[in-house]
Short mmCIF file of C-alpha atoms in Angstrom, two decimals:
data_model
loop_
_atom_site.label_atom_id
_atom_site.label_comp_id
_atom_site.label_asym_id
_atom_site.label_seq_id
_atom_site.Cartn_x
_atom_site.Cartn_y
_atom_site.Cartn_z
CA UNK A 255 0.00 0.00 0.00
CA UNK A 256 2.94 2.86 1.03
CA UNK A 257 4.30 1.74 -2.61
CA UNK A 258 1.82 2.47 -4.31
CA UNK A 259 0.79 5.64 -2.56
CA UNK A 260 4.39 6.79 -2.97
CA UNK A 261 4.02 5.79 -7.08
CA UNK A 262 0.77 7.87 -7.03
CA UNK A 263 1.98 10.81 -5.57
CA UNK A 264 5.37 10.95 -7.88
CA UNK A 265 2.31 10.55 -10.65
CA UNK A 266 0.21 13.73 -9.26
CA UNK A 267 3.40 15.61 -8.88
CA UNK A 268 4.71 14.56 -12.65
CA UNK A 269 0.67 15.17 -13.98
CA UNK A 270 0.76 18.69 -11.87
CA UNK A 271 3.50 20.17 -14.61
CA UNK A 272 5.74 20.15 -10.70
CA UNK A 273 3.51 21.56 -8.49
CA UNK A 274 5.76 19.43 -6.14
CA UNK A 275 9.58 21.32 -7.40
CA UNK A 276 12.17 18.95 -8.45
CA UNK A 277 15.61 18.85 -7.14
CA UNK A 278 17.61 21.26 -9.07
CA UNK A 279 21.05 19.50 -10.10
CA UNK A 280 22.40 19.65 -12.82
CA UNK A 281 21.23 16.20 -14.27
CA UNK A 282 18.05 17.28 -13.63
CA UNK A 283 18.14 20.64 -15.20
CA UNK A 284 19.74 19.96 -17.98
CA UNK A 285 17.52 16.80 -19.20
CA UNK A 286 14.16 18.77 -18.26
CA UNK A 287 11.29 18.92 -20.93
CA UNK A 288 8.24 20.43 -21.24
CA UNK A 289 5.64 20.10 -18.58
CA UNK A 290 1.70 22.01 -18.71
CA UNK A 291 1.51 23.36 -15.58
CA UNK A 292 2.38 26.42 -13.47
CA UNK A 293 4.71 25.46 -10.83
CA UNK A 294 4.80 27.31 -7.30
CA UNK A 295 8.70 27.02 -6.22
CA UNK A 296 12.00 27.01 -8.73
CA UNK A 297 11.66 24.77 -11.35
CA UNK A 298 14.07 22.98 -13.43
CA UNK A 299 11.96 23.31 -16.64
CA UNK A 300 11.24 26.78 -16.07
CA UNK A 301 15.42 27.45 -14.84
CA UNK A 302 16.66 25.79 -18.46
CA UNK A 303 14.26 27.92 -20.36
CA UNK A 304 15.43 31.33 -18.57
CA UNK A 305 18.85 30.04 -19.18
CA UNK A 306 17.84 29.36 -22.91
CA UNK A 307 16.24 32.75 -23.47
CA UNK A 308 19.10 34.79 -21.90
CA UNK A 309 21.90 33.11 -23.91
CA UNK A 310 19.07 34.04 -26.64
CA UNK A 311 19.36 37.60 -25.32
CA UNK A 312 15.47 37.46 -24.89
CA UNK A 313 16.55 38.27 -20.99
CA UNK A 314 14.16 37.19 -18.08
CA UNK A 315 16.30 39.70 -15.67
CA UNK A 316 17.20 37.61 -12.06
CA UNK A 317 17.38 34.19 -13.58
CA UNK A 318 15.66 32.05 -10.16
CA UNK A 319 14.13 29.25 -11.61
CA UNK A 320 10.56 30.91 -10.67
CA UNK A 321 7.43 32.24 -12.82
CA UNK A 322 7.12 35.79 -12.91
CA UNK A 323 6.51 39.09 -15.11
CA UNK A 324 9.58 39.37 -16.05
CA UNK A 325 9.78 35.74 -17.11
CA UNK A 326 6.62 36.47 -19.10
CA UNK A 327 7.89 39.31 -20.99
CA UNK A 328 10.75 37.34 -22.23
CA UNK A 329 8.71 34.18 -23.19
CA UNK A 330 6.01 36.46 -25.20
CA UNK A 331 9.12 38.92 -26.49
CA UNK A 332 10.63 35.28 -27.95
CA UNK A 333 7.24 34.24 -29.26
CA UNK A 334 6.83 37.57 -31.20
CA UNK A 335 9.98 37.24 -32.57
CA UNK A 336 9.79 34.41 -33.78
CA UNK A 337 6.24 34.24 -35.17
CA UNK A 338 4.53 32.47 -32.67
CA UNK A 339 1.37 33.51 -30.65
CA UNK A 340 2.73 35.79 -27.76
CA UNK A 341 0.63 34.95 -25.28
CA UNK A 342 3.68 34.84 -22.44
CA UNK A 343 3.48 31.50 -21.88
CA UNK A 344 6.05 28.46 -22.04
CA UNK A 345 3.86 26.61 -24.92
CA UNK A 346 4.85 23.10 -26.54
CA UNK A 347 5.36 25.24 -29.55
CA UNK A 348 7.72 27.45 -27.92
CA UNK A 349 9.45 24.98 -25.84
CA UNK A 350 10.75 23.23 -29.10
CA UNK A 351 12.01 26.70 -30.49
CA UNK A 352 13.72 27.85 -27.42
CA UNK A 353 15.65 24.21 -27.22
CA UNK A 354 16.25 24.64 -31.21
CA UNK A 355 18.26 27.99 -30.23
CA UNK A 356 20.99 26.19 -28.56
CA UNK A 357 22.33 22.80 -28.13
CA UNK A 358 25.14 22.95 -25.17
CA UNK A 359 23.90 22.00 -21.66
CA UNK A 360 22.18 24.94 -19.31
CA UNK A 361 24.03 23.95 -16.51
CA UNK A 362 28.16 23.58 -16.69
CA UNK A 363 30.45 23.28 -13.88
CA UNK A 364 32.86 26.31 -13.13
CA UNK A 365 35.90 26.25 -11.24
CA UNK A 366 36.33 29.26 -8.94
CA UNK A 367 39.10 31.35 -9.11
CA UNK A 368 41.52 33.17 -7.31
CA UNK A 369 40.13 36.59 -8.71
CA UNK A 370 36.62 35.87 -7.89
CA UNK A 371 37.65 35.70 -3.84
CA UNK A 372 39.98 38.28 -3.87
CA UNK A 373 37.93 41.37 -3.96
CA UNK A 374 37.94 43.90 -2.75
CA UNK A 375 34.41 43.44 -1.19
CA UNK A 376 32.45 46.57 0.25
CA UNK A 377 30.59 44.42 3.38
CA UNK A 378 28.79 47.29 4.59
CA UNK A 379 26.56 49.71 2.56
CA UNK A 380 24.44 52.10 3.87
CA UNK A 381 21.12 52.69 1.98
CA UNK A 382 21.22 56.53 2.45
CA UNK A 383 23.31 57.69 -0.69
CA UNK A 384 25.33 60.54 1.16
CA UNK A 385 26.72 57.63 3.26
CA UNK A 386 27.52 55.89 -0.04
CA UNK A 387 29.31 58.79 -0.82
CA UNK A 388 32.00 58.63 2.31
CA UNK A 389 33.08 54.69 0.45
CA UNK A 390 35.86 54.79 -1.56
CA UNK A 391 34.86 51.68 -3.85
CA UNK A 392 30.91 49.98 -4.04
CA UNK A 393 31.71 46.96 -4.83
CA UNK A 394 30.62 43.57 -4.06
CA UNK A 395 29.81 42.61 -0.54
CA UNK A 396 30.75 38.91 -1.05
CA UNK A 397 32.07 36.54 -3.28
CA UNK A 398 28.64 34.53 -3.15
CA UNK A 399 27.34 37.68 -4.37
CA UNK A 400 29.72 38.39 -6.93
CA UNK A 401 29.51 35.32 -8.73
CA UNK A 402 25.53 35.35 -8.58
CA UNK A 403 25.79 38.19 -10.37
CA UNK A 404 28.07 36.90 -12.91
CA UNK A 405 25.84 34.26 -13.92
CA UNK A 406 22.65 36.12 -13.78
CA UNK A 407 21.41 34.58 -10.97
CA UNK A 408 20.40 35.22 -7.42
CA UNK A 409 22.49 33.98 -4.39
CA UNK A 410 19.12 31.98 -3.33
CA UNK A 411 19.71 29.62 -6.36
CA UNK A 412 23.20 29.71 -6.14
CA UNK A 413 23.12 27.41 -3.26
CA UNK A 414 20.34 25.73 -4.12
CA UNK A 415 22.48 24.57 -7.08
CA UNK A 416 25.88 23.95 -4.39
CA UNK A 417 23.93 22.69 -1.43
CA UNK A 418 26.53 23.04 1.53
CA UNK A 419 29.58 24.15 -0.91
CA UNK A 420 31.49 27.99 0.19
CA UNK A 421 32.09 30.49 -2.47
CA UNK A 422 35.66 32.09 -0.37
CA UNK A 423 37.95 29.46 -1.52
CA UNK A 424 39.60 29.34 -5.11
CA UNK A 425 39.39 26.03 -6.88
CA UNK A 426 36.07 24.89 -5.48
CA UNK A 427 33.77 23.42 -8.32
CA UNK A 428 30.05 25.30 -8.90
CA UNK A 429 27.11 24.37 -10.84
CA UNK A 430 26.10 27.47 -12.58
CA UNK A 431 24.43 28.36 -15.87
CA UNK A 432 26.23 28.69 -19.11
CA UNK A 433 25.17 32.31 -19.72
CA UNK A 434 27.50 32.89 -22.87
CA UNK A 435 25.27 35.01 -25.23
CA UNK A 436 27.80 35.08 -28.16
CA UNK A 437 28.86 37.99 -30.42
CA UNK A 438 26.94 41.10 -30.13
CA UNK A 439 24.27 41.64 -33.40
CA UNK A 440 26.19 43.42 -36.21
CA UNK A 441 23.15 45.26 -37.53
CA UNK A 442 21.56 47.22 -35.11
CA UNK A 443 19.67 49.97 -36.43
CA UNK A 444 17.83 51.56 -32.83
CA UNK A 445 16.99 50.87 -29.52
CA UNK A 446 13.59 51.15 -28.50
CA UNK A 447 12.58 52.39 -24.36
CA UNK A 448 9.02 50.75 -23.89
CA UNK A 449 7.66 52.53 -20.79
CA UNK A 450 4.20 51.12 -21.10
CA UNK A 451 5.77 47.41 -20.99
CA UNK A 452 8.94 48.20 -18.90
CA UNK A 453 11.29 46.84 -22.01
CA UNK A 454 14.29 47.66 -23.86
CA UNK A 455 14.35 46.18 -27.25
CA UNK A 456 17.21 46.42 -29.60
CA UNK A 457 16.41 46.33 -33.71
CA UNK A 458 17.70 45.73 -36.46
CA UNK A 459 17.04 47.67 -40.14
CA UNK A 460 13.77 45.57 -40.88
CA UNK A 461 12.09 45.83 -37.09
CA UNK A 462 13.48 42.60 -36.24
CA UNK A 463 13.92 42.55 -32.38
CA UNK A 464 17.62 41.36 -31.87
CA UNK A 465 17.49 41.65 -28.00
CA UNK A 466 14.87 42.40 -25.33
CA UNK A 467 15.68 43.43 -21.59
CA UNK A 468 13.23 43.94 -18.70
CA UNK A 469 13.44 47.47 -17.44
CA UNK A 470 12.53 50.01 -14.50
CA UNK A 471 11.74 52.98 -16.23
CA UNK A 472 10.51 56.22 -15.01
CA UNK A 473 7.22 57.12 -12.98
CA UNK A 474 4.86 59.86 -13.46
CA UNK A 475 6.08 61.98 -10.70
CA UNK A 476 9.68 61.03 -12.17
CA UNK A 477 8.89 60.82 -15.75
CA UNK A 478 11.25 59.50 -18.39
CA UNK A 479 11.86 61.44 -22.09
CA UNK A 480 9.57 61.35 -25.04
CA UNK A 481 10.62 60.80 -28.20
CA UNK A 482 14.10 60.16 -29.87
CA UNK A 483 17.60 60.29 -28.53
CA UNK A 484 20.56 58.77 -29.28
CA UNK A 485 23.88 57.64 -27.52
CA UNK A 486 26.19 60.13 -26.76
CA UNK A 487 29.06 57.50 -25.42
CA UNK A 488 29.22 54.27 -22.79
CA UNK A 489 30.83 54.50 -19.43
CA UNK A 490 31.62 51.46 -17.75
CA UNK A 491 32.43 51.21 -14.15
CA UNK A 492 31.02 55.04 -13.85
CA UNK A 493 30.91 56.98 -10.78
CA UNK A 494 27.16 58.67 -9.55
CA UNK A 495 27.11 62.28 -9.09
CA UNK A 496 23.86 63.84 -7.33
CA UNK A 497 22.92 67.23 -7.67
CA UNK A 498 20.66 68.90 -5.53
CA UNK A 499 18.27 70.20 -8.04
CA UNK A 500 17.04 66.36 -8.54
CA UNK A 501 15.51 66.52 -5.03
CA UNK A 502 15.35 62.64 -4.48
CA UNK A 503 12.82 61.49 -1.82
CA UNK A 504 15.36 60.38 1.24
CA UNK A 505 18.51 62.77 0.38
CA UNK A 506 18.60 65.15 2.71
CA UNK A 507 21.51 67.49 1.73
CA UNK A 508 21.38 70.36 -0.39
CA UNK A 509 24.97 70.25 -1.44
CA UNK A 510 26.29 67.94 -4.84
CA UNK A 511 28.20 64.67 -4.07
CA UNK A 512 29.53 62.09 -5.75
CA UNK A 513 29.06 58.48 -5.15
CA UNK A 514 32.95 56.23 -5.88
CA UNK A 515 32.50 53.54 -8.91
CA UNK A 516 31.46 49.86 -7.99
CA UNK A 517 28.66 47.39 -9.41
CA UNK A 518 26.72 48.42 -6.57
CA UNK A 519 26.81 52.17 -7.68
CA UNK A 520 23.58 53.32 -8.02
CA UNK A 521 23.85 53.11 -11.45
CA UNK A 522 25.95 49.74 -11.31
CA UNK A 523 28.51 48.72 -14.13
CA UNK A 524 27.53 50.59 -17.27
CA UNK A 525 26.24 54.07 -17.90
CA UNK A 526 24.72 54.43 -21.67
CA UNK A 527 24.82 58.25 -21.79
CA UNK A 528 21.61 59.77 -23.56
CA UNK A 529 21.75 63.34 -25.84
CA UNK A 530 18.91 64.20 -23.58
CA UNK A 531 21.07 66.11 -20.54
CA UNK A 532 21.15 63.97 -17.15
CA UNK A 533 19.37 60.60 -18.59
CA UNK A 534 20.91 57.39 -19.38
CA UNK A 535 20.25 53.74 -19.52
CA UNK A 536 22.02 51.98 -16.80
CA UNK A 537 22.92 48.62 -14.53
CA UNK A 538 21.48 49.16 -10.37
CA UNK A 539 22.61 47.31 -7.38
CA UNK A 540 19.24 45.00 -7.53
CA UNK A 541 18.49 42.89 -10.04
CA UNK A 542 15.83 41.39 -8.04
CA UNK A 543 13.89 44.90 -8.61
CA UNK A 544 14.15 45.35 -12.34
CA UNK A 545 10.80 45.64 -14.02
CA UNK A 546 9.40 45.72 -10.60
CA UNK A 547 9.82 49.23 -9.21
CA UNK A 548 10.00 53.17 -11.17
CA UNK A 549 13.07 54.71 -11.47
CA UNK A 550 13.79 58.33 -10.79
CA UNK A 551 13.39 58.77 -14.72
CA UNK A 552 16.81 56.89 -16.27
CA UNK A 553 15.63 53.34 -17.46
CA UNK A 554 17.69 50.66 -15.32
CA UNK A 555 18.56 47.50 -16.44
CA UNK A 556 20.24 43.95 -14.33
CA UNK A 557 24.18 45.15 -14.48
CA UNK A 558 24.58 42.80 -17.24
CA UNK A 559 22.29 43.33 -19.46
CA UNK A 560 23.83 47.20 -19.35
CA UNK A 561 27.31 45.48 -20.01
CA UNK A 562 25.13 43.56 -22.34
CA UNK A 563 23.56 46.44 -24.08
CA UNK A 564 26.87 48.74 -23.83
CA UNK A 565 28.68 46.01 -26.10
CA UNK A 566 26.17 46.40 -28.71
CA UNK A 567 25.74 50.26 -28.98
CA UNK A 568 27.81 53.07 -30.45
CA UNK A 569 27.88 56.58 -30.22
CA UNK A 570 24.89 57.70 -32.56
CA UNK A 571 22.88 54.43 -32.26
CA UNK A 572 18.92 55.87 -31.91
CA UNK A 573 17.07 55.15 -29.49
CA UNK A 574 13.42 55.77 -29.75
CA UNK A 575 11.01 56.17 -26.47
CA UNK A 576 7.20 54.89 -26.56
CA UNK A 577 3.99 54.43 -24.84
CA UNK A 578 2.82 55.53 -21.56
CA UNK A 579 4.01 54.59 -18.41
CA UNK A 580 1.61 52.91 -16.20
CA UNK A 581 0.23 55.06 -12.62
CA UNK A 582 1.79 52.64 -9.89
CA UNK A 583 4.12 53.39 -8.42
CA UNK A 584 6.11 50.98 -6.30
CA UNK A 585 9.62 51.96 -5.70
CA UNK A 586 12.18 55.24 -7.00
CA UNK A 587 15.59 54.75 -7.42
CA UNK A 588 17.80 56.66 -9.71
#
């Protein structure tokens, strides 16, 4: 009787598209198909396809083996590209084009090295940005949250993918995901800010989209342009300087400052400077956030889809701003 009740459940759970969340190793990940369904906790079906449509530069944002918007905007961004019903949904249909986009496993082991524990870490940062500005550096805090970041994922599914394995000592094997996106597209023709969707899509001559990122985008107390810009020049690894006359909610001085360089900068890894004064596109400090929360009017992206982004623009590359922004208003940051 226990046998078969055990059998029956591992049916319900299989029949339930994983309402009960598999173990995610990298076996498991790796050799997941499609399964109907909308699971409640990570997933390894739904982790291989946000692997899958990153590499694809279709980017979910945080890559946690979870549902969310975010995920949805990439699945329906993939769909519309590639002439299937975008409904934002992982479909049969678009399960078999997604695996079709790349062959090599989601899941590789990586050896950790000396670099990645060295630092220098930043283990305390205040939230209140004139404290920022007393740091000399803003960089990581840890090396579990360093190497999270470099493969696009949060430090939550970073040890669910090393149960009881540290991050501070070079030469210790990780599962991660294989995150390599490839060459950056040749033919880029704009880059279009969708404040009504919270999306940054890159395009080629025809209005093919060649990449898609999630974005936080200005609110209607903070609002972000209207109409065309273009890129006036990339900054990586840029310093933040406040003025005064931006009157942030939670900055109390009235005197300019400037905030030292770091990934968690306030405007992360990558500043894409805009030929409309004071605006950018930009990395942040939370990936969790993006496409969550407003911005103070720049449009923020995960750090590496910025890097991502910066790689592909040039100095004169269009970028085009649309739609309304929706009322909400959840969170400002810069």
């Amino acid at each position: 009787m226990i046998r078969l009740l055990l059998v029956f459940a591992a049916t319900l759970a299989f029949a339930c598209g994983g309402a009960w969340a598999a173990k995610l190793d990298q076996t498991t990940v790796n050799q997941a198909q499609f399964a109907a369904g909308e699971p409640k906790d990570a997933d390894p079906t739904v982790l291989k396809a946000q692997i899958l449509l990153d590499r694809a530069r279709f980017s979910p944002g945080l890559i946690d083996g979870r549902l969310s918007e975010n995920f949805a905007k990439a699945i329906g961004a993939f769909q519309q590209a590639n002439g299937l019903p975008s409904d934002g949904k992982l479909t049969p249909e678009t399960w078999s084009k997604l695996i079709a986009t790349s062959a090599g496993p989601v899941l590789v082991t990586y050896e950790v090295t000396r670099k990645d524990v060295r630092g220098p870490f930043t283990r305390r940062i205040p939230a209140r940005m004139e404290r920022m500005a007393r740091l000399p550096r803003l960089g990581y805090r840890t090396a579990a949250e360093k190497l999270a970041e470099r493969f696009h994922i949060s430090e939550q599914l970073l040890r669910m993918l090393n149960p009881g394995i540290g991050f501070r000592k070079a030469g210790t094997t990780l599962v991660v995901p294989d995150v390599g996106r490839g060459d950056p597209p040749a033919a880029v023709a704009r880059i279009e800010v969708d404040k009504g969707a919270r999306l940054v899509r890159v395009l080629d001559p025809s209005g093919k989209w060649l990449a898609v990122y999630p974005a936080s985008i200005g609110s209607d107390e903070n609002p972000a342009p209207s109409g065309m810009s273009e890129v006036k020049r990339v900054v990586r690894n840029p310093t933040y300087h406040y003025d005064p006359d931006f009157a942030f909610k939670g900055v109390r001085t009235k005197r300019p400052f400037t905030i030292a360089a770091g990934p968690n900068n306030p405007v992360g890894s990558v500043w894409i400077d805009l030929s409309i004064e004071s605006y950018g596109i930009h990395g942040t400090p939370d990936p969790g956030k993006i496409g969550t929360t407003f911005s103070h009017g720049c449009i923020r992206l995960t750090n590496w889809d910025a890097e991502d982004l910066g790689s592909i623009v040039q100095p004169g590359t269009k970028v085009e701003f649309k739609n309304e922004i929706a009322h909400a208003v959840d969170e400002l940051a810069p």
